[in-house]
C-alpha atoms as a PDB file:
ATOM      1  CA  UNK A   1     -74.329 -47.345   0.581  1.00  0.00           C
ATOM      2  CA  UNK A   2     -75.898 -43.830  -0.029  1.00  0.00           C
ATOM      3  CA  UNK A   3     -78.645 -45.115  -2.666  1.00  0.00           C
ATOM      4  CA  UNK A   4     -77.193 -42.038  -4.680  1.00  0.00           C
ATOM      5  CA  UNK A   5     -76.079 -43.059  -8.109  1.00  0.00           C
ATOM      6  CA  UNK A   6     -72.290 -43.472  -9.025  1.00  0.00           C
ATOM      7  CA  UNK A   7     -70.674 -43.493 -12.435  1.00  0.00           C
ATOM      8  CA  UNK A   8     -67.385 -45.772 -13.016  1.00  0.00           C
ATOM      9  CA  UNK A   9     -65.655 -43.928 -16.361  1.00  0.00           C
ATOM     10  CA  UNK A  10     -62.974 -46.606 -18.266  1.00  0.00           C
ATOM     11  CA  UNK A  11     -60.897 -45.466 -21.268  1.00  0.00           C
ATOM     12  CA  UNK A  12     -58.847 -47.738 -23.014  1.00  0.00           C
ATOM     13  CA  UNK A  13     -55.302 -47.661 -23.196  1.00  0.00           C
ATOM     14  CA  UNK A  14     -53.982 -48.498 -27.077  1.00  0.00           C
ATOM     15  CA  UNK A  15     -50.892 -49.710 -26.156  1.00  0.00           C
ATOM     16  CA  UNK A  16     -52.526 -52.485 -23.108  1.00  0.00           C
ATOM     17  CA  UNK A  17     -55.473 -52.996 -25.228  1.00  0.00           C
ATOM     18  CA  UNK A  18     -56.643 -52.669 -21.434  1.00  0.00           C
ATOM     19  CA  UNK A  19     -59.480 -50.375 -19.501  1.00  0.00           C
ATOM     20  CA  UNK A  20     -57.951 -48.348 -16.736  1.00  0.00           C
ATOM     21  CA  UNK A  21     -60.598 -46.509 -14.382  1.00  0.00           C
ATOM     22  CA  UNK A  22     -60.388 -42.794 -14.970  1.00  0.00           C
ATOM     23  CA  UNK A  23     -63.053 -41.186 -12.855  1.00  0.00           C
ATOM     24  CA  UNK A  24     -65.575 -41.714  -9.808  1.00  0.00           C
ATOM     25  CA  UNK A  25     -68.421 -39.312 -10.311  1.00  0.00           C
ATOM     26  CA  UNK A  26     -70.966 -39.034  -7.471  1.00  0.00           C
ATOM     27  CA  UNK A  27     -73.123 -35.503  -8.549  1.00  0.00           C
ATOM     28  CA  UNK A  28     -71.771 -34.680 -11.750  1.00  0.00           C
ATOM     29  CA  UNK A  29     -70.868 -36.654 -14.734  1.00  0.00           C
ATOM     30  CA  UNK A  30     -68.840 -34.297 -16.721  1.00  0.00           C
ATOM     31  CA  UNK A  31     -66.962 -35.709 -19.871  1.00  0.00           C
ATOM     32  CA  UNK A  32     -64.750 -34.335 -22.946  1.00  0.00           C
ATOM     33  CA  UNK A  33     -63.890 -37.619 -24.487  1.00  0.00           C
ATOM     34  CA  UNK A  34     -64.458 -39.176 -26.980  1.00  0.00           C
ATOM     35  CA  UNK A  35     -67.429 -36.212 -26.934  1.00  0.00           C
ATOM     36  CA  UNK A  36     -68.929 -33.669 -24.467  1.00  0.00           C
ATOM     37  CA  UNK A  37     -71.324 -35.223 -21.783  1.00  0.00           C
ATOM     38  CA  UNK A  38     -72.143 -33.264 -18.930  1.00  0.00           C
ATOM     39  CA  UNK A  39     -75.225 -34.997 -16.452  1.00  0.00           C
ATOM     40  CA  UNK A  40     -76.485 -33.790 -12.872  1.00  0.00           C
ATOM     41  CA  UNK A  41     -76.763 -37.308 -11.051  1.00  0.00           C
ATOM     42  CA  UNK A  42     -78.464 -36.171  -8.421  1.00  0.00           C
ATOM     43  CA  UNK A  43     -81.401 -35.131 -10.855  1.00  0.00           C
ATOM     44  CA  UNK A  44     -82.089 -38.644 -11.567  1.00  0.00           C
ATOM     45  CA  UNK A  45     -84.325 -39.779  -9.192  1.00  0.00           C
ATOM     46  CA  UNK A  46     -85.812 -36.432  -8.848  1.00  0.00           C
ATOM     47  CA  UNK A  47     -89.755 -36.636  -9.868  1.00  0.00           C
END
Protein backbone atom coordinates (compact mmCIF):
# COMPACT_ATOMS: atom_id res chain seq x y z
CA UNK A 1 0.00 0.00 0.00
CA UNK A 2 1.38 3.45 -1.19
CA UNK A 3 -0.70 5.61 1.49
CA UNK A 4 -1.54 7.64 -1.80
CA UNK A 5 -5.24 8.02 -2.26
CA UNK A 6 -7.23 5.92 -4.90
CA UNK A 7 -10.63 6.62 -6.39
CA UNK A 8 -12.98 3.49 -7.41
CA UNK A 9 -15.57 5.24 -10.20
CA UNK A 10 -19.07 2.89 -10.62
CA UNK A 11 -21.75 3.82 -13.18
CA UNK A 12 -24.77 2.03 -13.37
CA UNK A 13 -25.86 0.02 -16.09
CA UNK A 14 -29.92 0.61 -16.87
CA UNK A 15 -30.47 -2.47 -18.30
CA UNK A 16 -28.56 -4.72 -14.99
CA UNK A 17 -29.82 -2.21 -12.63
CA UNK A 18 -26.08 -3.17 -11.65
CA UNK A 19 -22.67 -0.97 -10.86
CA UNK A 20 -19.84 -1.99 -13.10
CA UNK A 21 -16.31 -0.41 -12.12
CA UNK A 22 -15.31 2.08 -14.77
CA UNK A 23 -12.08 3.65 -13.65
CA UNK A 24 -8.98 3.35 -11.15
CA UNK A 25 -7.64 6.82 -10.64
CA UNK A 26 -4.37 7.13 -8.67
CA UNK A 27 -3.23 11.17 -9.47
CA UNK A 28 -6.02 12.45 -11.30
CA UNK A 29 -9.68 12.14 -10.94
CA UNK A 30 -10.96 13.37 -14.18
CA UNK A 31 -14.79 12.90 -14.93
CA UNK A 32 -17.47 13.94 -17.75
CA UNK A 33 -20.42 12.13 -16.37
CA UNK A 34 -23.08 12.73 -15.14
CA UNK A 35 -20.99 16.35 -14.86
CA UNK A 36 -17.37 17.63 -15.19
CA UNK A 37 -15.06 16.79 -12.15
CA UNK A 38 -11.54 17.10 -12.57
CA UNK A 39 -9.29 16.66 -8.91
CA UNK A 40 -5.35 16.41 -8.45
CA UNK A 41 -5.18 13.48 -5.78
CA UNK A 42 -1.96 13.92 -5.02
CA UNK A 43 -2.84 17.55 -3.72
CA UNK A 44 -4.75 16.13 -0.96
CA UNK A 45 -2.57 15.60 1.67
CA UNK A 46 -0.46 18.42 0.61
CA UNK A 47 -0.36 21.18 3.61
Amino acid sequence: MSGKPTVYVYELDPATAAYALTGIHHDRLTLTVPFAVDVDLTAIDRL
